């Protein structure tokens, strides 16, 4: 019996698939790739890297493809990875002690990995996603599919890198995700996660105006306890700010402030929002708005990094806040504070 298998779907991923497979090979017993119609060297590269490759006719349904790939696995546990991802650390989450063979212990959970999304402008956002599935678990959802199981989701140490939202890769997916999201929403109008993903899709492409309505819908529909509500709130603030709807963004900040006392990302968004307001109302800047900006960045440093918050951006609780404070004080002519926070930025960046 196979204890742990990699299960991947791929199409035209010659750019990245070797990196993905090389990162996984030492930690799994088998690598399975389901090719959904590649016209480049994806299949040949995967086979050279030791994967067993199967073919599947793409049908505009990610869950169908995931499930077809899982059907080829007889492993007790399946690690689900995309070709534009790679393992970075936390490998102990894949060990026999963490994922015992079914003959020794029945599966009692679905394992969540920390996904580091490398996005535009060099930002790195964190997400926790279910990626370690016991035998028999299958997916549902045309896009942004999720495993369907009553088993609890358990966060683990595994860390996955992802560059599919970097600018060069976004162009290759233009139109596909939007079409699939709109088709999925036609079938499930009350699905808050789909509304969030539709808004996020517009937002990462710089279309803030188009992002506002779906993100506002997601905000209304997302339960307070949902793990991704943090990301929904932050995406709404960003979209409203970038769309020029500052008063709506400020109202949202006021409504949500009590919910996020331990989120550096929330206070970082507050600082960005008040800076934008100051640029439109310079007469209020010195006495009313810039003190809020300063206080928000200081609060980020007080809280520190919170990597378990879904959608959190690396650095908001450390070097990004310190760097912004350094620039803030330099522009105000407070040079001793500027140097102090510049030194702190270098220290925190080195430790990141």
Coordinates of C-alpha atoms in Angstrom, one line a residue:
X1 CA 0.0 0.0 0.0
X2 CA 1.1 3.6 -0.7
X3 CA 1.1 5.9 2.3
X4 CA 1.4 9.3 0.6
X5 CA 1.0 10.4 -3.1
X6 CA 1.3 13.7 -4.8
X7 CA -1.8 14.4 -6.9
X8 CA -1.6 17.3 -9.4
X9 CA -3.5 18.6 -12.4
X10 CA -1.6 20.6 -15.0
X11 CA -1.8 22.1 -18.4
X12 CA 0.9 23.9 -20.3
X13 CA 3.1 24.2 -17.1
X14 CA 6.5 23.6 -18.7
X15 CA 7.7 26.8 -17.0
X16 CA 7.2 25.5 -13.5
X17 CA 6.3 21.8 -13.2
X18 CA 9.9 20.6 -12.7
X19 CA 10.3 22.9 -9.7
X20 CA 7.1 21.6 -8.2
X21 CA 8.0 17.9 -8.6
X22 CA 11.5 18.3 -7.5
X23 CA 10.4 19.9 -4.3
X24 CA 7.9 17.1 -3.5
X25 CA 9.8 14.0 -4.7
X26 CA 11.8 13.4 -1.4
X27 CA 8.6 13.5 0.7
X28 CA 6.1 11.3 -1.2
X29 CA 5.9 7.7 -2.3
X30 CA 4.3 8.4 -5.7
X31 CA 3.7 11.4 -7.9
X32 CA 0.6 11.5 -10.1
X33 CA 0.0 14.2 -12.7
X34 CA -3.3 14.6 -14.6
X35 CA -2.6 16.5 -17.8
X36 CA -5.7 18.4 -19.1
X37 CA -4.5 19.1 -22.6
X38 CA -0.9 20.5 -22.7
X39 CA 0.6 21.6 -26.0
X40 CA 4.0 22.3 -24.5
X41 CA 6.6 20.0 -22.8
X42 CA 4.6 19.6 -19.6
X43 CA 4.1 15.8 -20.0
X44 CA 7.6 15.0 -21.0
X45 CA 9.1 17.1 -18.2
X46 CA 6.8 15.5 -15.6
X47 CA 7.7 12.0 -16.8
X48 CA 11.4 12.8 -16.6
X49 CA 11.0 14.0 -13.1
X50 CA 9.4 10.7 -12.1
X51 CA 5.7 11.3 -12.2
X52 CA 3.1 9.0 -13.7
X53 CA 1.1 11.1 -16.2
X54 CA -2.5 10.5 -17.1
X55 CA -4.7 12.4 -19.6
X56 CA -8.0 14.1 -19.0
X57 CA -10.3 16.1 -21.4
X58 CA -10.7 19.5 -19.8
X59 CA -14.4 20.3 -19.2
X60 CA -14.3 23.8 -17.5
X61 CA -14.6 22.2 -14.0
X62 CA -11.7 22.1 -11.6
X63 CA -13.4 19.7 -9.2
X64 CA -14.0 17.2 -12.0
X65 CA -10.3 17.3 -12.9
X66 CA -9.2 17.0 -9.3
X67 CA -11.4 14.1 -8.7
X68 CA -10.2 12.4 -11.9
X69 CA -6.7 12.8 -10.7
X70 CA -7.5 11.4 -7.2
X71 CA -9.2 8.4 -8.9
X72 CA -5.7 7.4 -10.0
X73 CA -4.3 7.3 -6.5
X74 CA -4.5 4.4 -4.1
X75 CA -2.6 6.1 -1.4
X76 CA -3.8 6.5 2.2
X77 CA -3.0 10.2 2.0
X78 CA -3.0 12.6 -1.0
X79 CA -1.0 15.8 -1.2
X80 CA -2.7 18.1 -3.6
X81 CA -0.4 20.6 -5.3
X82 CA -0.6 22.7 -8.5
X83 CA 2.3 23.0 -11.0
X84 CA 2.9 26.6 -10.2
X85 CA 3.5 25.8 -6.5
X86 CA 6.4 24.2 -4.6
X87 CA 7.1 23.0 -1.1
X88 CA 9.1 25.4 1.0
X89 CA 9.2 23.9 4.5
X90 CA 7.3 22.3 7.3
X91 CA 8.0 18.9 5.8
X92 CA 7.4 17.2 9.1
X93 CA 3.7 17.5 8.3
X94 CA 4.2 14.8 5.7
X95 CA 6.1 12.4 7.9
X96 CA 4.7 8.9 8.9
X97 CA 4.3 10.2 12.4
X98 CA 2.0 13.0 11.1
X99 CA 0.3 11.0 8.4
X100 CA 0.3 7.3 9.5
X101 CA -0.6 4.5 7.2
X102 CA -4.3 3.5 7.3
X103 CA -3.3 0.2 8.8
X104 CA -2.0 1.9 11.9
X105 CA -4.6 4.7 12.4
X106 CA -7.8 5.7 10.6
X107 CA -7.7 9.2 9.0
X108 CA -9.3 11.7 11.3
X109 CA -8.6 15.1 9.7
X110 CA -7.8 17.1 6.5
X111 CA -4.5 18.8 6.7
X112 CA -4.2 22.5 5.9
X113 CA -1.0 24.0 4.5
X114 CA 0.2 27.6 4.6
X115 CA 0.2 29.0 1.0
X116 CA 2.5 31.9 0.3
X117 CA 1.1 33.8 -2.7
X118 CA 3.7 35.8 -4.5
X119 CA 1.7 38.6 -6.1
X120 CA 2.2 41.8 -8.0
X121 CA 4.6 44.5 -6.7
X122 CA 6.5 41.8 -4.7
X123 CA 3.8 41.3 -2.1
X124 CA 3.5 37.9 -0.4
X125 CA 0.1 37.0 1.0
X126 CA -0.6 34.0 3.2
X127 CA -3.5 31.6 2.9
X128 CA -4.3 28.4 4.7
X129 CA -5.8 25.8 2.4
X130 CA -6.8 22.1 2.8
X131 CA -4.2 20.2 0.8
X132 CA -3.5 16.9 2.6
X133 CA -6.5 14.6 2.0
X134 CA -7.1 11.1 3.3
X135 CA -8.2 8.4 0.9
X136 CA -11.7 8.8 -0.4
X137 CA -12.1 12.6 0.0
X138 CA -13.3 14.3 -3.2
X139 CA -13.8 17.9 -4.4
X140 CA -16.8 20.0 -5.3
X141 CA -16.9 23.4 -7.2
X142 CA -16.3 24.4 -10.8
X143 CA -13.5 26.8 -9.6
X144 CA -11.8 27.5 -6.3
X145 CA -12.9 24.0 -5.5
X146 CA -13.0 22.6 -2.0
X147 CA -12.8 19.1 -0.5
X148 CA -16.1 17.8 0.7
X149 CA -15.8 16.0 4.0
X150 CA -17.1 16.1 7.6
X151 CA -13.5 15.7 8.8
X152 CA -12.1 18.7 10.7
X153 CA -9.6 21.0 9.0
X154 CA -6.3 21.0 10.9
X155 CA -3.6 23.6 10.3
X156 CA -0.1 22.1 9.9
X157 CA 3.5 23.2 9.4
X158 CA 3.6 22.5 5.7
X159 CA 4.5 25.7 3.7
X160 CA 3.8 26.0 0.0
X161 CA 5.0 28.7 -2.4
X162 CA 2.9 29.9 -5.3
X163 CA 3.6 32.4 -8.1
X164 CA 0.5 31.9 -10.2
X165 CA -0.7 35.4 -9.2
X166 CA 2.5 37.1 -10.2
X167 CA 2.0 39.5 -13.1
X168 CA 3.6 37.4 -15.8
X169 CA 1.3 34.4 -14.9
X170 CA -1.9 36.4 -14.6
X171 CA -1.8 37.3 -18.3
X172 CA -1.9 33.6 -19.2
X173 CA -5.1 33.0 -17.2
X174 CA -6.9 36.1 -18.5
X175 CA -10.6 35.5 -18.9
X176 CA -10.6 31.8 -17.9
X177 CA -11.1 32.4 -14.2
X178 CA -13.7 35.1 -14.7
X179 CA -15.7 33.0 -17.0
X180 CA -15.6 30.0 -14.6
X181 CA -16.5 32.1 -11.6
X182 CA -19.5 33.7 -13.4
X183 CA -20.7 30.3 -14.5
X184 CA -20.3 28.9 -10.9
X185 CA -22.2 31.9 -9.5
X186 CA -25.0 31.4 -11.9
X187 CA -25.6 28.0 -10.1
X188 CA -24.9 29.3 -6.6
X189 CA -25.9 32.9 -6.1
X190 CA -25.5 32.8 -2.3
X191 CA -22.0 31.3 -2.3
X192 CA -20.0 34.0 -0.4
X193 CA -16.7 32.4 -1.2
X194 CA -17.3 32.5 -4.9
X195 CA -18.3 36.2 -4.7
X196 CA -15.1 36.9 -2.8
X197 CA -13.0 35.1 -5.4
X198 CA -14.7 37.0 -8.2
X199 CA -13.9 40.3 -6.6
X200 CA -10.4 39.2 -5.8
X201 CA -9.9 38.2 -9.5
X202 CA -10.9 41.8 -10.6
X203 CA -8.7 43.3 -7.8
X204 CA -5.5 41.5 -8.7
X205 CA -5.9 42.6 -12.3
X206 CA -6.2 46.3 -11.2
X207 CA -10.0 46.6 -11.9
X208 CA -11.0 48.0 -8.5
X209 CA -14.4 49.4 -9.7
X210 CA -15.4 46.0 -11.0
X211 CA -14.2 44.4 -7.8
X212 CA -16.3 46.5 -5.4
X213 CA -19.8 44.9 -6.0
X214 CA -18.8 41.2 -5.7
X215 CA -16.6 42.0 -2.7
X216 CA -19.4 43.9 -1.0
X217 CA -21.7 40.9 -1.7
X218 CA -19.1 38.6 -0.2
X219 CA -18.9 40.8 2.8
X220 CA -22.7 40.7 3.4
X221 CA -22.8 36.9 2.9
X222 CA -19.7 35.8 4.7
X223 CA -20.4 34.5 8.3
X224 CA -18.4 36.2 11.1
X225 CA -16.6 33.0 12.0
X226 CA -15.4 32.1 8.4
X227 CA -11.7 31.7 8.3
X228 CA -11.4 33.9 5.1
X229 CA -13.5 36.8 6.5
X230 CA -10.3 38.5 7.4
X231 CA -9.3 38.4 3.7
X232 CA -12.8 39.5 2.6
X233 CA -12.7 42.6 4.9
X234 CA -9.2 43.6 3.7
X235 CA -10.0 43.1 0.1
X236 CA -13.1 45.3 0.5
X237 CA -11.1 48.1 2.1
X238 CA -8.5 48.0 -0.7
X239 CA -11.1 47.9 -3.5
X240 CA -13.1 50.8 -2.1
X241 CA -10.0 52.9 -1.6
X242 CA -8.6 52.2 -5.1
X243 CA -12.1 52.9 -6.6
X244 CA -12.1 56.3 -4.9
X245 CA -14.9 55.5 -2.5
X246 CA -13.1 56.7 0.6
X247 CA -16.2 57.4 2.7
X248 CA -17.4 53.8 2.2
X249 CA -14.0 52.5 3.0
X250 CA -13.9 54.6 6.2
X251 CA -17.3 53.3 7.2
X252 CA -16.2 49.8 6.7
X253 CA -13.1 50.4 8.9
X254 CA -15.3 51.8 11.6
X255 CA -17.6 48.8 11.4
X256 CA -14.9 46.2 11.6
X257 CA -12.3 47.7 13.9
X258 CA -13.5 45.9 17.0
X259 CA -13.3 42.6 15.2
X260 CA -9.6 42.8 14.3
X261 CA -7.6 44.1 17.3
X262 CA -4.8 41.5 16.6
X263 CA -4.5 42.0 12.8
X264 CA -1.5 44.0 11.6
X265 CA -2.9 43.8 8.1
X266 CA -6.1 45.6 9.2
X267 CA -4.2 48.5 10.8
X268 CA -1.9 48.6 7.7
X269 CA -5.0 49.0 5.6
X270 CA -6.2 51.8 7.9
X271 CA -2.9 53.6 7.5
X272 CA -3.1 53.3 3.7
X273 CA -6.7 54.6 3.7
X274 CA -5.9 57.6 5.9
X275 CA -2.9 58.5 3.7
X276 CA -5.1 58.5 0.7
X277 CA -7.6 60.7 2.5
X278 CA -4.8 63.1 3.5
X279 CA -3.9 63.4 -0.2
X280 CA -7.4 64.6 -0.9
X281 CA -7.8 66.8 2.2
X282 CA -4.4 68.4 2.9
X283 CA -6.0 70.9 5.3
X284 CA -6.9 68.0 7.6
X285 CA -3.6 66.1 7.2
X286 CA -1.3 67.4 9.9
X287 CA -3.8 67.7 12.8
X288 CA -6.3 64.9 12.1
X289 CA -5.2 62.3 9.5
X290 CA -1.4 61.8 9.7
X291 CA -1.6 61.1 13.5
X292 CA -3.9 58.2 12.6
X293 CA -1.5 56.9 10.0
X294 CA 1.4 57.0 12.5
X295 CA -0.6 55.3 15.2
X296 CA -1.8 52.6 12.8
X297 CA 1.7 51.7 11.7
X298 CA 2.9 51.7 15.3
X299 CA 0.0 49.4 16.2
X300 CA 1.2 47.0 13.4
X301 CA 4.6 46.7 15.1
X302 CA 3.0 46.2 18.5
X303 CA 0.9 43.3 17.2
X304 CA 3.7 41.8 15.2
X305 CA 3.4 39.2 12.4
X306 CA 0.3 37.1 12.5
X307 CA 0.8 34.3 9.9
X308 CA -2.2 32.3 10.9
X309 CA -4.6 35.1 9.7
X310 CA -5.9 34.1 6.3
X311 CA -4.9 36.6 3.6
X312 CA -2.2 38.2 5.8
X313 CA 0.7 39.9 3.9
X314 CA 4.2 39.1 5.0
X315 CA 5.8 42.2 6.6
X316 CA 2.7 44.1 7.7
X317 CA 3.5 43.3 11.3
X318 CA 7.2 43.9 10.9
X319 CA 9.5 45.3 8.2
X320 CA 6.9 46.9 6.0
X321 CA 5.4 48.9 8.9
X322 CA 8.9 49.9 10.1
X323 CA 9.9 51.0 6.6
X324 CA 6.8 53.1 6.2
X325 CA 7.4 54.8 9.6
X326 CA 11.0 55.5 8.5
X327 CA 9.8 57.3 5.4
X328 CA 7.0 59.0 7.3
X329 CA 9.3 60.6 9.9
X330 CA 11.9 61.5 7.2
X331 CA 9.3 63.5 5.3
X332 CA 8.2 65.2 8.5
X333 CA 11.8 66.1 9.2
X334 CA 12.0 64.0 12.3
X335 CA 15.4 62.5 11.4
X336 CA 16.3 60.7 14.6
X337 CA 13.0 58.7 14.5
X338 CA 13.5 58.1 10.7
X339 CA 16.9 56.5 11.3
X340 CA 15.6 54.5 14.3
X341 CA 12.8 52.9 12.2
X342 CA 15.1 52.4 9.2
X343 CA 17.4 50.4 11.4
X344 CA 14.5 48.4 12.7
X345 CA 13.3 47.8 9.1
X346 CA 16.7 46.3 8.3
X347 CA 16.7 44.2 11.4
X348 CA 13.3 42.8 10.8
X349 CA 13.9 42.2 7.1
X350 CA 17.0 40.2 8.0
X351 CA 15.0 38.1 10.4
X352 CA 12.1 37.5 8.0

